[in-house]
Amino acid sequence: MPELPEVTVISEDVAALAKDREVLRAAVFRPDVTNVEPEEFTRRLVGRRLRGTGRRGKIMALDFGDVVGIVHLVISGRVLRLDEWTEPDRMNTAILEFDNGLVLAFTRLWLGYFDLYEPGAEEKHPLISRLGPDPFSEAFTPEYLTEAFRRKASIKSLLLDQSVVAGLGNIYVDEVLFTAGVHPARKANTLSAQKIQKVHAATRDILGRAIELRGTTFDSYHDAFGETGKYQHELKVFTRAGEPCPKCGTLIEKSRVAGRGTHVCPACQPL
Ligand SMILES: [Zn+2]
């Protein structure tokens, strides 16, 4: 599932391809792809120009002026360029055609969605209204994390919780905690101030580097130009179970923490 770096890259790509372009055609495959009737989806987007794109956590926001599109790519959802307009289908679940000939397909939105909102109303979207601070925002400080970590929950479950910090998912949480030398199952309220500093710094460093490398291609992620990311080559523990730790040589172990497959160096990340 695309996390903060991948959604950043996709939303910047969509802006690079379609900003200031007018929507000529728009359609969704089925009513469950969006929060409005399929005819209304078409009517509200056709004739609008894309003013810009943004990101809220792992959710992409498309600004069409009087309409805001909120796109959540879940699991293997992607944004693809098609050669020409085609009617949406089970794979290409929502399609937009712009006046420069660009046709963008938002794929596999059965679990995600492409919802339409009045400007400002998207803040009430259930997944947006409860988002915690963005890792690159001023509100995301070691002091903020210290407060957020005053709980007995595992550090991994808190970092995955979008109301604590917006945008992290399973890949980057494992990488952040390895870099910080913190075991994912560690109770958050037992972390030292120094470890919290490290978690904070590693979060920004790793996400920033992953954006530079245009994301991680683990299963199906590609950017809107159809290219894979490059950050998978820099993953230290994620998907590396059984391989030597890049810091100490101990074999990376895989277990389950917070209900998710979790990758740990037992020597660098003691519980
Ligand atoms: Zn190690």
JSON list of N, CA, C and O and ligand atoms in Angstrom, two decimals, residues 178 245-250 252 265 267-268, ligand 1:
[
{"chain": "A", "resi": 178, "resn": "PHE", "atom": "N", "xyz": [14.31, 0.36, 13.13]},
{"chain": "A", "resi": 178, "resn": "PHE", "atom": "CA", "xyz": [15.66, -0.21, 13.02]},
{"chain": "A", "resi": 178, "resn": "PHE", "atom": "C", "xyz": [16.71, 0.89, 13.13]},
{"chain": "A", "resi": 178, "resn": "PHE", "atom": "O", "xyz": [17.68, 0.78, 13.89]},
{"chain": "A", "resi": 245, "resn": "CYS", "atom": "N", "xyz": [22.10, -8.40, 9.32]},
{"chain": "A", "resi": 245, "resn": "CYS", "atom": "CA", "xyz": [21.87, -6.99, 9.63]},
{"chain": "A", "resi": 245, "resn": "CYS", "atom": "C", "xyz": [22.99, -6.15, 9.04]},
{"chain": "A", "resi": 245, "resn": "CYS", "atom": "O", "xyz": [24.16, -6.48, 9.20]},
{"chain": "A", "resi": 246, "resn": "PRO", "atom": "N", "xyz": [22.67, -5.05, 8.36]},
{"chain": "A", "resi": 246, "resn": "PRO", "atom": "CA", "xyz": [23.72, -4.22, 7.75]},
{"chain": "A", "resi": 246, "resn": "PRO", "atom": "C", "xyz": [24.62, -3.54, 8.79]},
{"chain": "A", "resi": 246, "resn": "PRO", "atom": "O", "xyz": [25.72, -3.10, 8.44]},
{"chain": "A", "resi": 247, "resn": "LYS", "atom": "N", "xyz": [24.18, -3.47, 10.05]},
{"chain": "A", "resi": 247, "resn": "LYS", "atom": "CA", "xyz": [25.04, -2.84, 11.07]},
{"chain": "A", "resi": 247, "resn": "LYS", "atom": "C", "xyz": [25.91, -3.86, 11.78]},
{"chain": "A", "resi": 247, "resn": "LYS", "atom": "O", "xyz": [27.07, -3.59, 12.07]},
{"chain": "A", "resi": 248, "resn": "CYS", "atom": "N", "xyz": [25.35, -5.04, 12.12]},
{"chain": "A", "resi": 248, "resn": "CYS", "atom": "CA", "xyz": [26.08, -5.94, 13.02]},
{"chain": "A", "resi": 248, "resn": "CYS", "atom": "C", "xyz": [26.19, -7.37, 12.50]},
{"chain": "A", "resi": 248, "resn": "CYS", "atom": "O", "xyz": [26.90, -8.18, 13.10]},
{"chain": "A", "resi": 249, "resn": "GLY", "atom": "N", "xyz": [25.51, -7.72, 11.44]},
{"chain": "A", "resi": 249, "resn": "GLY", "atom": "CA", "xyz": [25.64, -9.06, 10.88]},
{"chain": "A", "resi": 249, "resn": "GLY", "atom": "C", "xyz": [24.70, -10.11, 11.46]},
{"chain": "A", "resi": 249, "resn": "GLY", "atom": "O", "xyz": [24.59, -11.20, 10.91]},
{"chain": "A", "resi": 250, "resn": "THR", "atom": "N", "xyz": [24.04, -9.80, 12.57]},
{"chain": "A", "resi": 250, "resn": "THR", "atom": "CA", "xyz": [23.05, -10.73, 13.12]},
{"chain": "A", "resi": 250, "resn": "THR", "atom": "C", "xyz": [21.92, -10.92, 12.10]},
{"chain": "A", "resi": 250, "resn": "THR", "atom": "O", "xyz": [21.58, -9.98, 11.37]},
{"chain": "A", "resi": 252, "resn": "ILE", "atom": "N", "xyz": [18.44, -10.95, 10.44]},
{"chain": "A", "resi": 252, "resn": "ILE", "atom": "CA", "xyz": [17.18, -10.23, 10.63]},
{"chain": "A", "resi": 252, "resn": "ILE", "atom": "C", "xyz": [16.06, -11.25, 10.86]},
{"chain": "A", "resi": 252, "resn": "ILE", "atom": "O", "xyz": [16.00, -12.27, 10.17]},
{"chain": "A", "resi": 265, "resn": "CYS", "atom": "N", "xyz": [16.29, -6.52, 13.79]},
{"chain": "A", "resi": 265, "resn": "CYS", "atom": "CA", "xyz": [17.59, -7.08, 14.16]},
{"chain": "A", "resi": 265, "resn": "CYS", "atom": "C", "xyz": [17.56, -7.28, 15.68]},
{"chain": "A", "resi": 265, "resn": "CYS", "atom": "O", "xyz": [17.53, -6.29, 16.42]},
{"chain": "A", "resi": 267, "resn": "ALA", "atom": "N", "xyz": [19.78, -7.95, 17.75]},
{"chain": "A", "resi": 267, "resn": "ALA", "atom": "CA", "xyz": [20.92, -7.37, 18.47]},
{"chain": "A", "resi": 267, "resn": "ALA", "atom": "C", "xyz": [20.83, -5.84, 18.51]},
{"chain": "A", "resi": 267, "resn": "ALA", "atom": "O", "xyz": [21.05, -5.23, 19.56]},
{"chain": "A", "resi": 268, "resn": "CYS", "atom": "N", "xyz": [20.52, -5.21, 17.40]},
{"chain": "A", "resi": 268, "resn": "CYS", "atom": "CA", "xyz": [20.46, -3.75, 17.34]},
{"chain": "A", "resi": 268, "resn": "CYS", "atom": "C", "xyz": [19.17, -3.20, 17.97]},
{"chain": "A", "resi": 268, "resn": "CYS", "atom": "O", "xyz": [19.12, -2.03, 18.34]},
{"chain": "B", "resi": 1, "resn": "ZN", "atom": "ZN", "xyz": [22.01, -5.48, 13.94]}
]
